[in-house]
Amino acid sequence: MTAPLPGGRCLVVGVLNTTPDSFSDGGRFLAPDVAVARGVELVAQGADLVDVGGESTRPGAARVSADEEARRVLPVVRGLRAAGVVVSVDTMRAEVARAAVAAGAVVVNDVSGGLADPAMAATVAELAADVPELRYVLSHWRGPSDVMTSLARYDDVVAEVEAELGARLAAVEAAGVPRERVVLDPGLGFAKVAEHDWALLRDLPRLAGLGRPLLVGASRKRFLGSLLAAGGEVPPAPERDDATAAVSALAAAAGAWGVRVHEPRASAAAVRVAAAWCGPAARHRTEQGPA
């Protein structure tokens, strides 16, 4: 992964959902050839890598079987790699992660931070020994999608997310995952309400104090919809892309390693503006992580 990705600025991670039920674009990219074409389009629009997911993690979503998840994801990973795209796999399952890496993925994006599958950390450690480019995105998570809303209880959300992420980082290191391969994600929207998401975004530098680069996934999420509603009707997910790009610029200026977005074009411009605005200091913060 290191060679194809740019250094010196925040990366843009394009979202590719091969699911029928994702909150933003479920059902649009179910056929592998359609999904591969969309992934190539995401890169043309400015994505540095494409994150392929075969299981929805929207609030209330039910889990699918490992076989079904693999059926959705693996042909797309292979097709994107054949097209020269740098690929991430969005999965909470060790067996799907292993198969996707064998198919060419170089990032494992685990929104559960290794909690959903006890085998994940050991599997990533094993894969990392064989794939020098491999990176593991470890997110803050308190429980599966069907119950996570009930788990959004905090006295101090930043301090608690910092502590819980730190504990997960220590756990995966103890399982053999090299620390330098880990990227942390505060898990916006996962067991969090809008006030929690905004607090975490305002305090990204504190989370960066854990010593690992940060991935920010704000794209089209509910807290942006609530903000844009301004007392009226909440806009549909695609109408939140301008707000997403604003978050991308601010996250990049705060030193984020990457932003995960559904529509890359505006965010690709935003992270370049942030890099120019902030100069060498922001570039240095970004380069502390894998790039």
PDB file of C-alpha atoms in Angstrom:
ATOM      1  CA  MET A   1       0.000   0.000   0.000  1.00  0.00           C
ATOM      2  CA  THR A   2       2.793   2.436   0.706  1.00  0.00           C
ATOM      3  CA  ALA A   3       3.905   3.060  -2.877  1.00  0.00           C
ATOM      4  CA  PRO A   4       0.545   3.894  -4.515  1.00  0.00           C
ATOM      5  CA  LEU A   5      -0.614   6.301  -1.805  1.00  0.00           C
ATOM      6  CA  PRO A   6       0.489   9.907  -1.531  1.00  0.00           C
ATOM      7  CA  GLY A   7       2.370  11.273   1.432  1.00  0.00           C
ATOM      8  CA  GLY A   8       2.082  14.724   2.883  1.00  0.00           C
ATOM      9  CA  ARG A   9      -1.685  14.962   3.173  1.00  0.00           C
ATOM     10  CA  CYS A  10      -4.775  13.297   4.544  1.00  0.00           C
ATOM     11  CA  LEU A  11      -5.915  10.321   2.462  1.00  0.00           C
ATOM     12  CA  VAL A  12      -9.375  10.015   0.922  1.00  0.00           C
ATOM     13  CA  VAL A  13     -10.984   6.609   1.426  1.00  0.00           C
ATOM     14  CA  GLY A  14     -13.889   5.928  -0.926  1.00  0.00           C
ATOM     15  CA  VAL A  15     -16.847   3.939   0.430  1.00  0.00           C
ATOM     16  CA  LEU A  16     -18.121   1.035  -1.665  1.00  0.00           C
ATOM     17  CA  ASN A  17     -21.084  -0.812  -0.122  1.00  0.00           C
ATOM     18  CA  THR A  18     -21.952  -4.109  -1.811  1.00  0.00           C
ATOM     19  CA  THR A  19     -25.041  -4.417   0.383  1.00  0.00           C
ATOM     20  CA  PRO A  20     -28.803  -4.103  -0.113  1.00  0.00           C
ATOM     21  CA  ASP A  21     -29.387  -2.234   3.153  1.00  0.00           C
ATOM     22  CA  SER A  22     -26.679   0.360   3.814  1.00  0.00           C
ATOM     23  CA  PHE A  23     -28.142   3.664   4.977  1.00  0.00           C
ATOM     24  CA  SER A  24     -26.769   5.755   2.131  1.00  0.00           C
ATOM     25  CA  ASP A  25     -26.513   3.697  -1.028  1.00  0.00           C
ATOM     26  CA  GLY A  26     -27.778   0.206  -0.244  1.00  0.00           C
ATOM     27  CA  GLY A  27     -28.592  -1.847  -3.321  1.00  0.00           C
ATOM     28  CA  ARG A  28     -26.824   0.329  -5.886  1.00  0.00           C
ATOM     29  CA  PHE A  29     -23.685  -1.784  -6.244  1.00  0.00           C
ATOM     30  CA  LEU A  30     -24.747  -5.376  -5.651  1.00  0.00           C
ATOM     31  CA  ALA A  31     -23.510  -6.819  -8.949  1.00  0.00           C
ATOM     32  CA  PRO A  32     -19.715  -7.303  -8.873  1.00  0.00           C
ATOM     33  CA  ASP A  33     -19.131  -5.650 -12.257  1.00  0.00           C
ATOM     34  CA  VAL A  34     -21.197  -2.632 -11.218  1.00  0.00           C
ATOM     35  CA  ALA A  35     -19.325  -2.439  -7.906  1.00  0.00           C
ATOM     36  CA  VAL A  36     -15.923  -2.634  -9.605  1.00  0.00           C
ATOM     37  CA  ALA A  37     -16.906   0.109 -12.029  1.00  0.00           C
ATOM     38  CA  ARG A  38     -18.019   2.256  -9.087  1.00  0.00           C
ATOM     39  CA  GLY A  39     -14.717   1.646  -7.290  1.00  0.00           C
ATOM     40  CA  VAL A  40     -12.774   2.749 -10.367  1.00  0.00           C
ATOM     41  CA  GLU A  41     -15.020   5.818 -10.558  1.00  0.00           C
ATOM     42  CA  LEU A  42     -14.303   6.648  -6.897  1.00  0.00           C
ATOM     43  CA  VAL A  43     -10.572   6.681  -7.676  1.00  0.00           C
ATOM     44  CA  ALA A  44     -11.167   8.870 -10.734  1.00  0.00           C
ATOM     45  CA  GLN A  45     -13.000  11.290  -8.432  1.00  0.00           C
ATOM     46  CA  GLY A  46     -10.045  11.513  -6.064  1.00  0.00           C
ATOM     47  CA  ALA A  47     -10.160   8.519  -3.712  1.00  0.00           C
ATOM     48  CA  ASP A  48      -6.735   7.170  -2.756  1.00  0.00           C
ATOM     49  CA  LEU A  49      -8.140   3.766  -1.834  1.00  0.00           C
ATOM     50  CA  VAL A  50     -11.525   2.058  -1.866  1.00  0.00           C
ATOM     51  CA  ASP A  51     -13.126   0.445   1.199  1.00  0.00           C
ATOM     52  CA  VAL A  52     -15.322  -2.502   0.184  1.00  0.00           C
ATOM     53  CA  GLY A  53     -17.994  -3.655   2.637  1.00  0.00           C
ATOM     54  CA  GLY A  54     -20.417  -6.549   2.393  1.00  0.00           C
ATOM     55  CA  GLU A  55     -22.346  -6.079   5.636  1.00  0.00           C
ATOM     56  CA  SER A  56     -24.303  -3.004   6.646  1.00  0.00           C
ATOM     57  CA  THR A  57     -23.418  -1.427   9.984  1.00  0.00           C
ATOM     58  CA  ARG A  58     -26.213   1.175   9.987  1.00  0.00           C
ATOM     59  CA  PRO A  59     -28.150   1.459  13.269  1.00  0.00           C
ATOM     60  CA  GLY A  60     -30.491  -1.488  13.637  1.00  0.00           C
ATOM     61  CA  ALA A  61     -28.936  -3.575  10.875  1.00  0.00           C
ATOM     62  CA  ALA A  62     -28.978  -7.346  11.270  1.00  0.00           C
ATOM     63  CA  ARG A  63     -25.833  -9.363  10.599  1.00  0.00           C
ATOM     64  CA  VAL A  64     -25.404 -11.505   7.497  1.00  0.00           C
ATOM     65  CA  SER A  65     -23.587 -14.830   7.347  1.00  0.00           C
ATOM     66  CA  ALA A  66     -19.864 -14.977   6.721  1.00  0.00           C
ATOM     67  CA  ASP A  67     -20.475 -16.841   3.477  1.00  0.00           C
ATOM     68  CA  GLU A  68     -22.841 -14.157   2.217  1.00  0.00           C
ATOM     69  CA  GLU A  69     -20.460 -11.370   3.206  1.00  0.00           C
ATOM     70  CA  ALA A  70     -17.583 -13.086   1.409  1.00  0.00           C
ATOM     71  CA  ARG A  71     -19.750 -13.702  -1.661  1.00  0.00           C
ATOM     72  CA  ARG A  72     -20.478  -9.987  -1.892  1.00  0.00           C
ATOM     73  CA  VAL A  73     -16.968  -8.745  -1.219  1.00  0.00           C
ATOM     74  CA  LEU A  74     -14.347 -11.051  -2.717  1.00  0.00           C
ATOM     75  CA  PRO A  75     -15.142 -10.721  -6.432  1.00  0.00           C
ATOM     76  CA  VAL A  76     -15.120  -6.949  -6.032  1.00  0.00           C
ATOM     77  CA  VAL A  77     -11.755  -6.932  -4.244  1.00  0.00           C
ATOM     78  CA  ARG A  78     -10.270  -9.087  -7.009  1.00  0.00           C
ATOM     79  CA  GLY A  79     -11.755  -6.915  -9.728  1.00  0.00           C
ATOM     80  CA  LEU A  80     -10.527  -3.682  -8.185  1.00  0.00           C
ATOM     81  CA  ARG A  81      -7.023  -5.030  -7.695  1.00  0.00           C
ATOM     82  CA  ALA A  82      -6.975  -6.130 -11.333  1.00  0.00           C
ATOM     83  CA  ALA A  83      -7.879  -2.549 -12.207  1.00  0.00           C
ATOM     84  CA  GLY A  84      -4.981  -1.208 -10.126  1.00  0.00           C
ATOM     85  CA  VAL A  85      -7.085   0.122  -7.250  1.00  0.00           C
ATOM     86  CA  VAL A  86      -5.718   0.065  -3.688  1.00  0.00           C
ATOM     87  CA  VAL A  87      -8.324  -1.833  -1.667  1.00  0.00           C
ATOM     88  CA  SER A  88      -9.507  -1.897   1.932  1.00  0.00           C
ATOM     89  CA  VAL A  89     -12.008  -4.442   3.244  1.00  0.00           C
ATOM     90  CA  ASP A  90     -14.646  -3.288   5.715  1.00  0.00           C
ATOM     91  CA  THR A  91     -15.326  -6.374   7.833  1.00  0.00           C
ATOM     92  CA  MET A  92     -15.670  -7.516  11.430  1.00  0.00           C
ATOM     93  CA  ARG A  93     -14.881 -11.158  10.593  1.00  0.00           C
ATOM     94  CA  ALA A  94     -11.403 -12.661  10.650  1.00  0.00           C
ATOM     95  CA  GLU A  95     -12.192 -15.214   7.950  1.00  0.00           C
ATOM     96  CA  VAL A  96     -13.475 -12.540   5.566  1.00  0.00           C
ATOM     97  CA  ALA A  97     -10.448 -10.356   6.325  1.00  0.00           C
ATOM     98  CA  ARG A  98      -8.105 -13.258   5.558  1.00  0.00           C
ATOM     99  CA  ALA A  99      -9.833 -14.056   2.271  1.00  0.00           C
ATOM    100  CA  ALA A 100      -9.945 -10.399   1.227  1.00  0.00           C
ATOM    101  CA  VAL A 101      -6.241  -9.904   1.914  1.00  0.00           C
ATOM    102  CA  ALA A 102      -5.521 -13.043  -0.118  1.00  0.00           C
ATOM    103  CA  ALA A 103      -7.575 -11.422  -2.900  1.00  0.00           C
ATOM    104  CA  GLY A 104      -5.483  -8.249  -2.739  1.00  0.00           C
ATOM    105  CA  ALA A 105      -6.796  -5.976   0.033  1.00  0.00           C
ATOM    106  CA  VAL A 106      -4.092  -4.171   2.022  1.00  0.00           C
ATOM    107  CA  VAL A 107      -6.252  -2.559   4.706  1.00  0.00           C
ATOM    108  CA  VAL A 108      -8.566  -4.351   7.143  1.00  0.00           C
ATOM    109  CA  ASN A 109     -11.149  -1.843   8.395  1.00  0.00           C
ATOM    110  CA  ASP A 110     -12.787  -3.410  11.462  1.00  0.00           C
ATOM    111  CA  VAL A 111     -15.507  -1.182  12.896  1.00  0.00           C
ATOM    112  CA  SER A 112     -15.684  -3.413  15.980  1.00  0.00           C
ATOM    113  CA  GLY A 113     -12.033  -2.921  16.882  1.00  0.00           C
ATOM    114  CA  GLY A 114     -11.580  -6.677  17.191  1.00  0.00           C
ATOM    115  CA  LEU A 115     -14.479  -7.146  19.615  1.00  0.00           C
ATOM    116  CA  ALA A 116     -16.951  -8.786  17.236  1.00  0.00           C
ATOM    117  CA  ASP A 117     -14.603 -11.645  16.353  1.00  0.00           C
ATOM    118  CA  PRO A 118     -12.085 -12.811  18.968  1.00  0.00           C
ATOM    119  CA  ALA A 119      -9.944 -14.269  16.164  1.00  0.00           C
ATOM    120  CA  MET A 120      -9.489 -10.942  14.372  1.00  0.00           C
ATOM    121  CA  ALA A 121      -6.407  -9.633  16.179  1.00  0.00           C
ATOM    122  CA  ALA A 122      -4.445 -12.876  15.832  1.00  0.00           C
ATOM    123  CA  THR A 123      -5.471 -13.125  12.190  1.00  0.00           C
ATOM    124  CA  VAL A 124      -4.325  -9.577  11.453  1.00  0.00           C
ATOM    125  CA  ALA A 125      -1.045 -10.274  13.245  1.00  0.00           C
ATOM    126  CA  GLU A 126      -0.500 -13.319  11.044  1.00  0.00           C
ATOM    127  CA  LEU A 127      -1.428 -11.428   7.884  1.00  0.00           C
ATOM    128  CA  ALA A 128       0.827  -8.517   8.826  1.00  0.00           C
ATOM    129  CA  ALA A 129       3.796 -10.864   9.010  1.00  0.00           C
ATOM    130  CA  ASP A 130       3.220 -11.850   5.390  1.00  0.00           C
ATOM    131  CA  VAL A 131       1.979  -8.544   3.921  1.00  0.00           C
ATOM    132  CA  PRO A 132       4.303  -5.637   4.790  1.00  0.00           C
ATOM    133  CA  GLU A 133       1.827  -3.069   3.464  1.00  0.00           C
ATOM    134  CA  LEU A 134      -1.053  -4.275   5.623  1.00  0.00           C
ATOM    135  CA  ARG A 135      -2.818  -1.771   7.865  1.00  0.00           C
ATOM    136  CA  TYR A 136      -5.499  -2.451  10.469  1.00  0.00           C
ATOM    137  CA  VAL A 137      -8.133   0.222  11.172  1.00  0.00           C
ATOM    138  CA  LEU A 138      -9.367  -0.246  14.728  1.00  0.00           C
ATOM    139  CA  SER A 139     -12.590   1.596  15.552  1.00  0.00           C
ATOM    140  CA  HIS A 140     -14.271   2.486  18.806  1.00  0.00           C
ATOM    141  CA  TRP A 141     -17.256   0.147  19.254  1.00  0.00           C
ATOM    142  CA  ARG A 142     -19.501  -0.882  22.095  1.00  0.00           C
ATOM    143  CA  GLY A 143     -21.820  -3.399  20.486  1.00  0.00           C
ATOM    144  CA  PRO A 144     -23.531  -4.547  17.283  1.00  0.00           C
ATOM    145  CA  SER A 145     -25.733  -2.340  15.171  1.00  0.00           C
ATOM    146  CA  ASP A 146     -29.012  -3.664  16.501  1.00  0.00           C
ATOM    147  CA  VAL A 147     -28.227  -2.520  20.060  1.00  0.00           C
ATOM    148  CA  MET A 148     -25.617   0.211  19.692  1.00  0.00           C
ATOM    149  CA  THR A 149     -28.032   3.129  20.106  1.00  0.00           C
ATOM    150  CA  SER A 150     -28.819   1.952  23.642  1.00  0.00           C
ATOM    151  CA  LEU A 151     -25.090   1.984  24.428  1.00  0.00           C
ATOM    152  CA  ALA A 152     -24.610   5.700  23.722  1.00  0.00           C
ATOM    153  CA  ARG A 153     -24.150   6.641  27.378  1.00  0.00           C
ATOM    154  CA  TYR A 154     -21.117   8.644  28.471  1.00  0.00           C
ATOM    155  CA  ASP A 155     -20.111  10.951  31.295  1.00  0.00           C
ATOM    156  CA  ASP A 156     -17.174  12.293  29.251  1.00  0.00           C
ATOM    157  CA  VAL A 157     -17.305  10.912  25.715  1.00  0.00           C
ATOM    158  CA  VAL A 158     -13.821  12.012  24.683  1.00  0.00           C
ATOM    159  CA  ALA A 159     -12.133  10.611  27.783  1.00  0.00           C
ATOM    160  CA  GLU A 160     -14.084   7.344  27.569  1.00  0.00           C
ATOM    161  CA  VAL A 161     -13.491   6.831  23.843  1.00  0.00           C
ATOM    162  CA  GLU A 162      -9.822   7.637  24.367  1.00  0.00           C
ATOM    163  CA  ALA A 163      -9.579   5.064  27.163  1.00  0.00           C
ATOM    164  CA  GLU A 164     -11.519   2.387  25.291  1.00  0.00           C
ATOM    165  CA  LEU A 165      -9.536   2.873  22.096  1.00  0.00           C
ATOM    166  CA  GLY A 166      -6.333   2.746  24.110  1.00  0.00           C
ATOM    167  CA  ALA A 167      -7.403  -0.539  25.688  1.00  0.00           C
ATOM    168  CA  ARG A 168      -8.190  -2.049  22.304  1.00  0.00           C
ATOM    169  CA  LEU A 169      -4.863  -0.846  20.910  1.00  0.00           C
ATOM    170  CA  ALA A 170      -3.075  -2.549  23.794  1.00  0.00           C
ATOM    171  CA  ALA A 171      -5.095  -5.733  23.248  1.00  0.00           C
ATOM    172  CA  VAL A 172      -4.293  -6.061  19.551  1.00  0.00           C
ATOM    173  CA  GLU A 173      -0.643  -5.288  20.223  1.00  0.00           C
ATOM    174  CA  ALA A 174      -0.623  -8.056  22.835  1.00  0.00           C
ATOM    175  CA  ALA A 175      -2.055 -10.385  20.180  1.00  0.00           C
ATOM    176  CA  GLY A 176       0.883  -9.607  17.904  1.00  0.00           C
ATOM    177  CA  VAL A 177      -0.370  -6.796  15.669  1.00  0.00           C
ATOM    178  CA  PRO A 178       2.544  -4.378  15.182  1.00  0.00           C
ATOM    179  CA  ARG A 179       1.632  -0.997  16.636  1.00  0.00           C
ATOM    180  CA  GLU A 180       2.877   0.806  13.539  1.00  0.00           C
ATOM    181  CA  ARG A 181       0.284  -1.024  11.422  1.00  0.00           C
ATOM    182  CA  VAL A 182      -2.702   0.296  13.415  1.00  0.00           C
ATOM    183  CA  VAL A 183      -4.899   3.252  12.474  1.00  0.00           C
ATOM    184  CA  LEU A 184      -7.527   4.378  15.010  1.00  0.00           C
ATOM    185  CA  ASP A 185     -11.078   5.479  14.227  1.00  0.00           C
ATOM    186  CA  PRO A 186     -13.255   7.224  16.859  1.00  0.00           C
ATOM    187  CA  GLY A 187     -16.334   5.454  15.466  1.00  0.00           C
ATOM    188  CA  LEU A 188     -18.594   8.413  14.773  1.00  0.00           C
ATOM    189  CA  GLY A 189     -22.221   7.310  15.003  1.00  0.00           C
ATOM    190  CA  PHE A 190     -21.403   3.957  16.576  1.00  0.00           C
ATOM    191  CA  ALA A 191     -23.008   4.004  20.025  1.00  0.00           C
ATOM    192  CA  LYS A 192     -22.977   7.799  19.827  1.00  0.00           C
ATOM    193  CA  VAL A 193     -25.482  10.593  19.344  1.00  0.00           C
ATOM    194  CA  ALA A 194     -24.807  13.901  17.620  1.00  0.00           C
ATOM    195  CA  GLU A 195     -23.368  15.680  20.659  1.00  0.00           C
ATOM    196  CA  HIS A 196     -20.885  12.832  21.117  1.00  0.00           C
ATOM    197  CA  ASP A 197     -19.793  12.967  17.471  1.00  0.00           C
ATOM    198  CA  TRP A 198     -19.187  16.720  17.588  1.00  0.00           C
ATOM    199  CA  ALA A 199     -17.243  16.456  20.833  1.00  0.00           C
ATOM    200  CA  LEU A 200     -14.974  13.802  19.332  1.00  0.00           C
ATOM    201  CA  LEU A 201     -14.365  15.839  16.202  1.00  0.00           C
ATOM    202  CA  ARG A 202     -13.485  18.923  18.242  1.00  0.00           C
ATOM    203  CA  ASP A 203     -10.991  16.874  20.253  1.00  0.00           C
ATOM    204  CA  LEU A 204      -9.271  14.857  17.515  1.00  0.00           C
ATOM    205  CA  PRO A 205      -5.839  16.065  18.701  1.00  0.00           C
ATOM    206  CA  ARG A 206      -6.486  14.449  22.092  1.00  0.00           C
ATOM    207  CA  LEU A 207      -7.305  11.125  20.436  1.00  0.00           C
ATOM    208  CA  ALA A 208      -4.171  11.467  18.331  1.00  0.00           C
ATOM    209  CA  GLY A 209      -2.332  11.521  21.650  1.00  0.00           C
ATOM    210  CA  LEU A 210      -2.756   7.723  21.670  1.00  0.00           C
ATOM    211  CA  GLY A 211       0.157   7.765  19.257  1.00  0.00           C
ATOM    212  CA  ARG A 212      -1.542   6.359  16.188  1.00  0.00           C
ATOM    213  CA  PRO A 213      -2.955   8.056  13.077  1.00  0.00           C
ATOM    214  CA  LEU A 214      -6.683   8.660  12.866  1.00  0.00           C
ATOM    215  CA  LEU A 215      -9.314   7.799  10.257  1.00  0.00           C
ATOM    216  CA  VAL A 216     -12.465   9.936  10.400  1.00  0.00           C
ATOM    217  CA  GLY A 217     -15.699   8.513   8.993  1.00  0.00           C
ATOM    218  CA  ALA A 218     -18.307  11.280   9.104  1.00  0.00           C
ATOM    219  CA  SER A 219     -19.719  10.880   5.615  1.00  0.00           C
ATOM    220  CA  ARG A 220     -23.468  11.457   5.366  1.00  0.00           C
ATOM    221  CA  LYS A 221     -24.044  10.391   8.964  1.00  0.00           C
ATOM    222  CA  ARG A 222     -27.053  11.244  11.121  1.00  0.00           C
ATOM    223  CA  PHE A 223     -25.333  14.010  13.083  1.00  0.00           C
ATOM    224  CA  LEU A 224     -24.755  15.912   9.835  1.00  0.00           C
ATOM    225  CA  GLY A 225     -28.354  15.351   8.788  1.00  0.00           C
ATOM    226  CA  SER A 226     -29.582  16.695  12.119  1.00  0.00           C
ATOM    227  CA  LEU A 227     -27.372  19.754  11.791  1.00  0.00           C
ATOM    228  CA  LEU A 228     -28.587  20.532   8.274  1.00  0.00           C
ATOM    229  CA  ALA A 229     -32.238  20.034   9.194  1.00  0.00           C
ATOM    230  CA  ALA A 230     -32.120  23.243  11.261  1.00  0.00           C
ATOM    231  CA  GLY A 231     -35.511  22.524  12.774  1.00  0.00           C
ATOM    232  CA  GLY A 232     -36.996  21.267   9.514  1.00  0.00           C
ATOM    233  CA  GLU A 233     -36.896  18.015   7.586  1.00  0.00           C
ATOM    234  CA  VAL A 234     -33.679  16.000   7.789  1.00  0.00           C
ATOM    235  CA  PRO A 235     -32.127  15.952   4.302  1.00  0.00           C
ATOM    236  CA  PRO A 236     -31.525  12.565   2.672  1.00  0.00           C
ATOM    237  CA  ALA A 237     -28.028  11.126   2.828  1.00  0.00           C
ATOM    238  CA  PRO A 238     -26.785  12.348  -0.596  1.00  0.00           C
ATOM    239  CA  GLU A 239     -27.654  15.930   0.361  1.00  0.00           C
ATOM    240  CA  ARG A 240     -25.128  15.817   3.210  1.00  0.00           C
ATOM    241  CA  ASP A 241     -22.056  15.682   0.963  1.00  0.00           C
ATOM    242  CA  ASP A 242     -21.193  19.384   1.270  1.00  0.00           C
ATOM    243  CA  ALA A 243     -21.186  19.075   5.060  1.00  0.00           C
ATOM    244  CA  THR A 244     -19.099  15.928   4.730  1.00  0.00           C
ATOM    245  CA  ALA A 245     -16.499  17.826   2.707  1.00  0.00           C
ATOM    246  CA  ALA A 246     -16.374  20.524   5.375  1.00  0.00           C
ATOM    247  CA  VAL A 247     -15.628  17.874   8.000  1.00  0.00           C
ATOM    248  CA  SER A 248     -12.981  16.416   5.687  1.00  0.00           C
ATOM    249  CA  ALA A 249     -11.198  19.753   5.489  1.00  0.00           C
ATOM    250  CA  LEU A 250     -11.307  20.277   9.252  1.00  0.00           C
ATOM    251  CA  ALA A 251     -10.222  16.719  10.013  1.00  0.00           C
ATOM    252  CA  ALA A 252      -7.345  17.014   7.579  1.00  0.00           C
ATOM    253  CA  ALA A 253      -6.304  20.308   9.173  1.00  0.00           C
ATOM    254  CA  ALA A 254      -6.356  18.563  12.554  1.00  0.00           C
ATOM    255  CA  GLY A 255      -3.860  16.024  11.223  1.00  0.00           C
ATOM    256  CA  ALA A 256      -6.104  13.057  10.357  1.00  0.00           C
ATOM    257  CA  TRP A 257      -4.500  10.242   8.378  1.00  0.00           C
ATOM    258  CA  GLY A 258      -7.646   9.740   6.321  1.00  0.00           C
ATOM    259  CA  VAL A 259     -11.301  10.577   5.775  1.00  0.00           C
ATOM    260  CA  ARG A 260     -13.819   7.963   4.662  1.00  0.00           C
ATOM    261  CA  VAL A 261     -16.417   9.367   2.242  1.00  0.00           C
ATOM    262  CA  HIS A 262     -19.125   8.256  -0.167  1.00  0.00           C
ATOM    263  CA  GLU A 263     -18.442  10.931  -2.793  1.00  0.00           C
ATOM    264  CA  PRO A 264     -14.720  11.713  -3.000  1.00  0.00           C
ATOM    265  CA  ARG A 265     -14.538  14.676  -5.354  1.00  0.00           C
ATOM    266  CA  ALA A 266     -15.246  17.487  -2.881  1.00  0.00           C
ATOM    267  CA  SER A 267     -13.336  15.836  -0.034  1.00  0.00           C
ATOM    268  CA  ALA A 268     -10.314  15.283  -2.283  1.00  0.00           C
ATOM    269  CA  ALA A 269     -10.249  19.025  -2.919  1.00  0.00           C
ATOM    270  CA  ALA A 270     -10.872  19.748   0.764  1.00  0.00           C
ATOM    271  CA  VAL A 271      -7.894  17.753   2.022  1.00  0.00           C
ATOM    272  CA  ARG A 272      -5.611  19.443  -0.489  1.00  0.00           C
ATOM    273  CA  VAL A 273      -6.817  22.842   0.661  1.00  0.00           C
ATOM    274  CA  ALA A 274      -6.161  21.829   4.267  1.00  0.00           C
ATOM    275  CA  ALA A 275      -2.649  20.634   3.402  1.00  0.00           C
ATOM    276  CA  ALA A 276      -1.839  23.930   1.694  1.00  0.00           C
ATOM    277  CA  TRP A 277      -3.443  25.976   4.470  1.00  0.00           C
ATOM    278  CA  CYS A 278      -1.662  24.212   7.329  1.00  0.00           C
ATOM    279  CA  GLY A 279       1.676  23.638   5.620  1.00  0.00           C
ATOM    280  CA  PRO A 280       4.461  21.426   6.974  1.00  0.00           C
ATOM    281  CA  ALA A 281       3.005  21.022  10.485  1.00  0.00           C
ATOM    282  CA  ALA A 282      -0.096  19.218   9.220  1.00  0.00           C
ATOM    283  CA  ARG A 283       1.980  17.171   6.802  1.00  0.00           C
ATOM    284  CA  HIS A 284       4.190  16.063   9.675  1.00  0.00           C
ATOM    285  CA  ARG A 285       1.215  14.945  11.759  1.00  0.00           C
ATOM    286  CA  THR A 286      -0.239  13.018   8.841  1.00  0.00           C
ATOM    287  CA  GLU A 287       3.059  11.313   8.094  1.00  0.00           C
ATOM    288  CA  GLN A 288       3.291   9.854  11.582  1.00  0.00           C
ATOM    289  CA  GLY A 289       0.979   7.110  10.349  1.00  0.00           C
ATOM    290  CA  PRO A 290       1.082   4.838   7.311  1.00  0.00           C
ATOM    291  CA  ALA A 291       0.836   6.603   4.004  1.00  0.00           C
TER     292      ALA A 291
END
